């Protein structure tokens, strides 16, 4: 079963890197913080490599 990514809104600084790199997975919520709306939109490897690893504040996590 695939894991689901989530963004901790208390840690997110709204840099937009995840939204820019994977718009099919991440978007900005009304709060201005990033949110994961579609973990199935990309592979776990792509989410890890293109969003989680480059996130400057490491606010994107896996829900198991």
CSV table of N, CA, C and O in Angstrom, one decimal:
chain,number,residue,atom,x,y,z
A,1,UNK,N,0.8,-1.2,0.0
A,1,UNK,CA,0.0,0.0,0.0
A,1,UNK,C,0.9,1.2,0.0
A,1,UNK,O,1.8,1.3,0.7
A,2,UNK,N,0.5,2.2,-0.8
A,2,UNK,CA,1.3,3.4,-0.9
A,2,UNK,C,1.2,4.3,0.3
A,2,UNK,O,0.1,4.4,0.9
A,3,UNK,N,2.2,5.0,0.6
A,3,UNK,CA,2.2,5.9,1.7
A,3,UNK,C,1.6,7.2,1.3
A,3,UNK,O,1.6,7.6,0.1
A,4,UNK,N,1.1,8.0,2.2
A,4,UNK,CA,0.5,9.3,2.0
A,4,UNK,C,1.4,10.3,2.6
A,4,UNK,O,1.8,10.2,3.7
A,5,UNK,N,1.7,11.4,1.8
A,5,UNK,CA,2.4,12.5,2.2
A,5,UNK,C,1.5,13.5,2.9
A,5,UNK,O,0.4,13.6,2.6
A,6,UNK,N,2.1,14.2,3.8
A,6,UNK,CA,1.3,15.4,4.4
A,6,UNK,C,2.3,16.5,4.8
A,6,UNK,O,3.5,16.3,5.0
A,7,UNK,N,1.8,17.7,4.8
A,7,UNK,CA,2.6,18.9,5.1
A,7,UNK,C,2.1,19.4,6.5
A,7,UNK,O,1.0,19.6,6.7
A,8,UNK,N,3.1,19.5,7.4
A,8,UNK,CA,2.8,20.1,8.7
A,8,UNK,C,2.7,21.6,8.5
A,8,UNK,O,3.7,22.3,8.3
A,9,UNK,N,1.5,22.1,8.7
A,9,UNK,CA,1.3,23.6,8.4
A,9,UNK,C,2.0,24.5,9.5
A,9,UNK,O,2.2,25.6,9.2
A,10,UNK,N,2.3,23.9,10.6
A,10,UNK,CA,3.0,24.7,11.6
A,10,UNK,C,4.5,24.9,11.3
A,10,UNK,O,5.1,25.8,11.7
A,11,UNK,N,5.0,24.0,10.4
A,11,UNK,CA,6.4,24.1,10.0
A,11,UNK,C,6.6,24.7,8.6
A,11,UNK,O,7.6,25.3,8.3
A,12,UNK,N,5.5,24.7,7.8
A,12,UNK,CA,5.6,25.2,6.4
A,12,UNK,C,5.8,26.7,6.4
A,12,UNK,O,5.2,27.4,7.1
A,13,UNK,N,6.8,27.1,5.5
A,13,UNK,CA,7.0,28.6,5.4
A,13,UNK,C,6.5,29.1,4.1
A,13,UNK,O,6.9,30.2,3.7
A,14,UNK,N,5.7,28.3,3.4
A,14,UNK,CA,5.1,28.7,2.1
A,14,UNK,C,6.1,29.1,1.0
A,14,UNK,O,5.9,30.0,0.2
A,15,UNK,N,7.2,28.4,1.0
A,15,UNK,CA,8.2,28.7,0.0
A,15,UNK,C,7.8,28.3,-1.4
A,15,UNK,O,8.2,28.9,-2.4
A,16,UNK,N,6.9,27.3,-1.5
A,16,UNK,CA,6.3,26.9,-2.8
A,16,UNK,C,7.1,25.9,-3.6
A,16,UNK,O,6.7,25.6,-4.7
A,17,UNK,N,8.2,25.4,-3.1
A,17,UNK,CA,9.0,24.5,-3.8
A,17,UNK,C,8.3,23.2,-4.2
A,17,UNK,O,8.3,22.7,-5.3
A,18,UNK,N,7.6,22.6,-3.2
A,18,UNK,CA,6.8,21.4,-3.5
A,18,UNK,C,5.7,21.7,-4.5
A,18,UNK,O,5.5,20.8,-5.4
A,19,UNK,N,5.0,22.8,-4.4
A,19,UNK,CA,4.0,23.1,-5.3
A,19,UNK,C,4.5,23.3,-6.8
A,19,UNK,O,3.9,22.8,-7.7
A,20,UNK,N,5.7,23.9,-6.8
A,20,UNK,CA,6.3,24.1,-8.1
A,20,UNK,C,6.8,22.8,-8.7
A,20,UNK,O,6.6,22.6,-9.9
A,21,UNK,N,7.4,22.0,-7.9
A,21,UNK,CA,8.0,20.7,-8.4
A,21,UNK,C,6.9,19.7,-8.7
A,21,UNK,O,7.1,18.9,-9.7
A,22,UNK,N,5.9,19.6,-7.9
A,22,UNK,CA,4.9,18.5,-8.0
A,22,UNK,C,3.5,19.1,-7.9
A,22,UNK,O,2.8,18.8,-6.9
A,23,UNK,N,3.0,19.9,-8.8
A,23,UNK,CA,1.7,20.5,-8.7
A,23,UNK,C,0.6,19.5,-8.8
A,23,UNK,O,-0.5,19.8,-8.4
A,24,UNK,N,0.9,18.3,-9.3
A,24,UNK,CA,-0.1,17.3,-9.3
A,24,UNK,C,-0.3,16.6,-7.9
A,24,UNK,O,-1.2,15.8,-7.7
A,25,UNK,N,0.5,17.0,-7.0
A,25,UNK,CA,0.5,16.4,-5.6
A,25,UNK,C,0.2,17.5,-4.6
A,25,UNK,O,-0.5,17.3,-3.6
A,26,UNK,N,0.9,18.7,-4.7
A,26,UNK,CA,0.8,19.7,-3.7
A,26,UNK,C,0.2,21.0,-4.3
A,26,UNK,O,0.3,21.3,-5.5
A,27,UNK,N,-0.5,21.7,-3.4
A,27,UNK,CA,-1.1,23.0,-3.8
A,27,UNK,C,-1.1,23.9,-2.5
A,27,UNK,O,-0.8,23.4,-1.4
A,28,UNK,N,-1.4,25.2,-2.7
A,28,UNK,CA,-1.5,26.1,-1.6
A,28,UNK,C,-2.9,26.0,-1.1
A,28,UNK,O,-3.9,26.1,-1.8
A,29,UNK,N,-3.0,25.9,0.2
A,29,UNK,CA,-4.4,25.9,0.9
A,29,UNK,C,-4.8,27.4,1.1
A,29,UNK,O,-4.0,28.3,0.8
A,30,UNK,N,-6.0,27.6,1.5
A,30,UNK,CA,-6.5,28.9,1.7
A,30,UNK,C,-5.6,29.7,2.7
A,30,UNK,O,-5.5,30.9,2.7
A,31,UNK,N,-5.0,28.9,3.6
A,31,UNK,CA,-4.1,29.5,4.6
A,31,UNK,C,-2.8,30.1,4.1
A,31,UNK,O,-2.1,30.8,4.8
A,32,UNK,N,-2.5,29.7,2.8
A,32,UNK,CA,-1.3,30.1,2.2
A,32,UNK,C,-0.2,29.1,2.4
A,32,UNK,O,0.9,29.2,1.9
A,33,UNK,N,-0.4,28.1,3.2
A,33,UNK,CA,0.5,27.0,3.4
A,33,UNK,C,0.3,25.9,2.4
A,33,UNK,O,-0.8,25.7,1.8
A,34,UNK,N,1.4,25.2,2.1
A,34,UNK,CA,1.3,24.1,1.1
A,34,UNK,C,0.5,22.9,1.8
A,34,UNK,O,0.5,22.8,3.0
A,35,UNK,N,-0.2,22.2,0.9
A,35,UNK,CA,-0.9,21.0,1.4
A,35,UNK,C,-0.7,19.9,0.3
A,35,UNK,O,-0.6,20.2,-0.8
A,36,UNK,N,-0.8,18.7,0.8
A,36,UNK,CA,-0.7,17.5,-0.1
A,36,UNK,C,-2.2,17.1,-0.4
A,36,UNK,O,-2.9,16.8,0.6
A,37,UNK,N,-2.6,17.3,-1.6
A,37,UNK,CA,-4.0,17.0,-1.9
A,37,UNK,C,-4.2,15.7,-2.7
A,37,UNK,O,-5.3,15.2,-2.9
A,38,UNK,N,-3.0,15.1,-3.2
A,38,UNK,CA,-3.1,14.0,-4.1
A,38,UNK,C,-1.8,13.2,-4.0
A,38,UNK,O,-1.0,13.3,-5.0
A,39,UNK,N,-1.6,12.4,-3.0
A,39,UNK,CA,-0.3,11.6,-2.9
A,39,UNK,C,-0.2,10.6,-4.1
A,39,UNK,O,0.9,10.2,-4.4
A,40,UNK,N,-1.3,10.2,-4.6
A,40,UNK,CA,-1.3,9.3,-5.7
A,40,UNK,C,-0.9,10.0,-7.1
A,40,UNK,O,-0.7,9.3,-8.1
A,41,UNK,N,-0.7,11.3,-7.0
A,41,UNK,CA,-0.3,12.0,-8.3
A,41,UNK,C,1.1,11.8,-8.7
A,41,UNK,O,1.5,12.2,-9.8
A,42,UNK,N,1.9,11.2,-7.9
A,42,UNK,CA,3.3,11.0,-8.2
A,42,UNK,C,3.8,9.8,-7.4
A,42,UNK,O,3.2,9.4,-6.4
A,43,UNK,N,4.9,9.2,-7.8
A,43,UNK,CA,5.5,8.0,-7.1
A,43,UNK,C,6.0,8.5,-5.8
A,43,UNK,O,6.4,9.6,-5.6
A,44,UNK,N,6.2,7.5,-4.9
A,44,UNK,CA,6.8,7.8,-3.6
A,44,UNK,C,8.2,8.4,-3.8
A,44,UNK,O,8.6,9.3,-3.1
A,45,UNK,N,8.9,7.8,-4.8
A,45,UNK,CA,10.3,8.3,-5.0
A,45,UNK,C,10.3,9.7,-5.5
A,45,UNK,O,11.1,10.5,-5.1
A,46,UNK,N,9.4,10.1,-6.4
A,46,UNK,CA,9.3,11.5,-6.9
A,46,UNK,C,8.9,12.4,-5.7
A,46,UNK,O,9.5,13.5,-5.6
A,47,UNK,N,8.0,12.0,-4.9
A,47,UNK,CA,7.6,12.9,-3.8
A,47,UNK,C,8.8,13.1,-2.8
A,47,UNK,O,9.1,14.2,-2.4
A,48,UNK,N,9.5,12.0,-2.6
A,48,UNK,CA,10.7,12.1,-1.7
A,48,UNK,C,11.8,13.0,-2.3
A,48,UNK,O,12.3,13.9,-1.7
A,49,UNK,N,12.1,12.7,-3.6
A,49,UNK,CA,13.2,13.4,-4.2
A,49,UNK,C,12.9,14.8,-4.7
A,49,UNK,O,13.8,15.6,-4.7
A,50,UNK,N,11.7,15.1,-5.0
A,50,UNK,CA,11.3,16.4,-5.6
A,50,UNK,C,10.6,17.3,-4.6
A,50,UNK,O,10.5,18.5,-4.9
A,51,UNK,N,10.2,16.8,-3.5
A,51,UNK,CA,9.5,17.7,-2.5
A,51,UNK,C,10.1,17.5,-1.1
A,51,UNK,O,10.5,18.5,-0.5
A,52,UNK,N,10.1,16.3,-0.6
A,52,UNK,CA,10.6,16.1,0.8
A,52,UNK,C,12.1,16.5,1.0
A,52,UNK,O,12.4,17.3,1.8
A,53,UNK,N,12.9,15.9,0.1
A,53,UNK,CA,14.4,16.2,0.3
A,53,UNK,C,14.8,17.6,0.1
A,53,UNK,O,15.5,18.2,0.9
A,54,UNK,N,14.2,18.3,-0.9
A,54,UNK,CA,14.6,19.7,-1.1
A,54,UNK,C,13.9,20.7,-0.2
A,54,UNK,O,14.3,21.9,-0.1
A,55,UNK,N,12.9,20.3,0.6
A,55,UNK,CA,12.1,21.2,1.4
A,55,UNK,C,13.1,21.9,2.4
A,55,UNK,O,13.8,21.2,3.2
A,56,UNK,N,13.2,23.2,2.4
A,56,UNK,CA,14.1,23.9,3.3
A,56,UNK,C,13.8,23.7,4.8
A,56,UNK,O,14.8,23.9,5.6
A,57,UNK,N,12.6,23.4,5.2
A,57,UNK,CA,12.3,23.2,6.6
A,57,UNK,C,11.8,21.8,7.0
A,57,UNK,O,11.4,21.6,8.1
A,58,UNK,N,11.9,20.9,6.0
A,58,UNK,CA,11.6,19.5,6.2
A,58,UNK,C,10.2,19.3,6.9
A,58,UNK,O,10.0,18.6,7.8
A,59,UNK,N,9.2,20.0,6.3
A,59,UNK,CA,7.8,20.0,6.8
A,59,UNK,C,6.9,18.9,6.2
A,59,UNK,O,5.8,18.8,6.5
A,60,UNK,N,7.5,18.2,5.2
A,60,UNK,CA,6.7,17.2,4.5
A,60,UNK,C,7.1,15.9,5.0
A,60,UNK,O,8.2,15.5,5.1
A,61,UNK,N,6.1,15.1,5.4
A,61,UNK,CA,6.3,13.8,6.1
A,61,UNK,C,5.4,12.7,5.5
A,61,UNK,O,4.5,13.0,4.8
A,62,UNK,N,5.8,11.5,5.8
A,62,UNK,CA,5.0,10.3,5.4
A,62,UNK,C,4.0,9.9,6.5
A,62,UNK,O,4.4,9.9,7.7
A,63,UNK,N,2.8,9.7,6.2
A,63,UNK,CA,1.8,9.0,7.1
A,63,UNK,C,1.9,7.6,6.7
A,63,UNK,O,1.6,7.2,5.6
A,64,UNK,N,2.1,6.7,7.7
A,64,UNK,CA,2.2,5.3,7.4
A,64,UNK,C,0.9,4.6,7.6
A,64,UNK,O,0.0,5.1,8.3
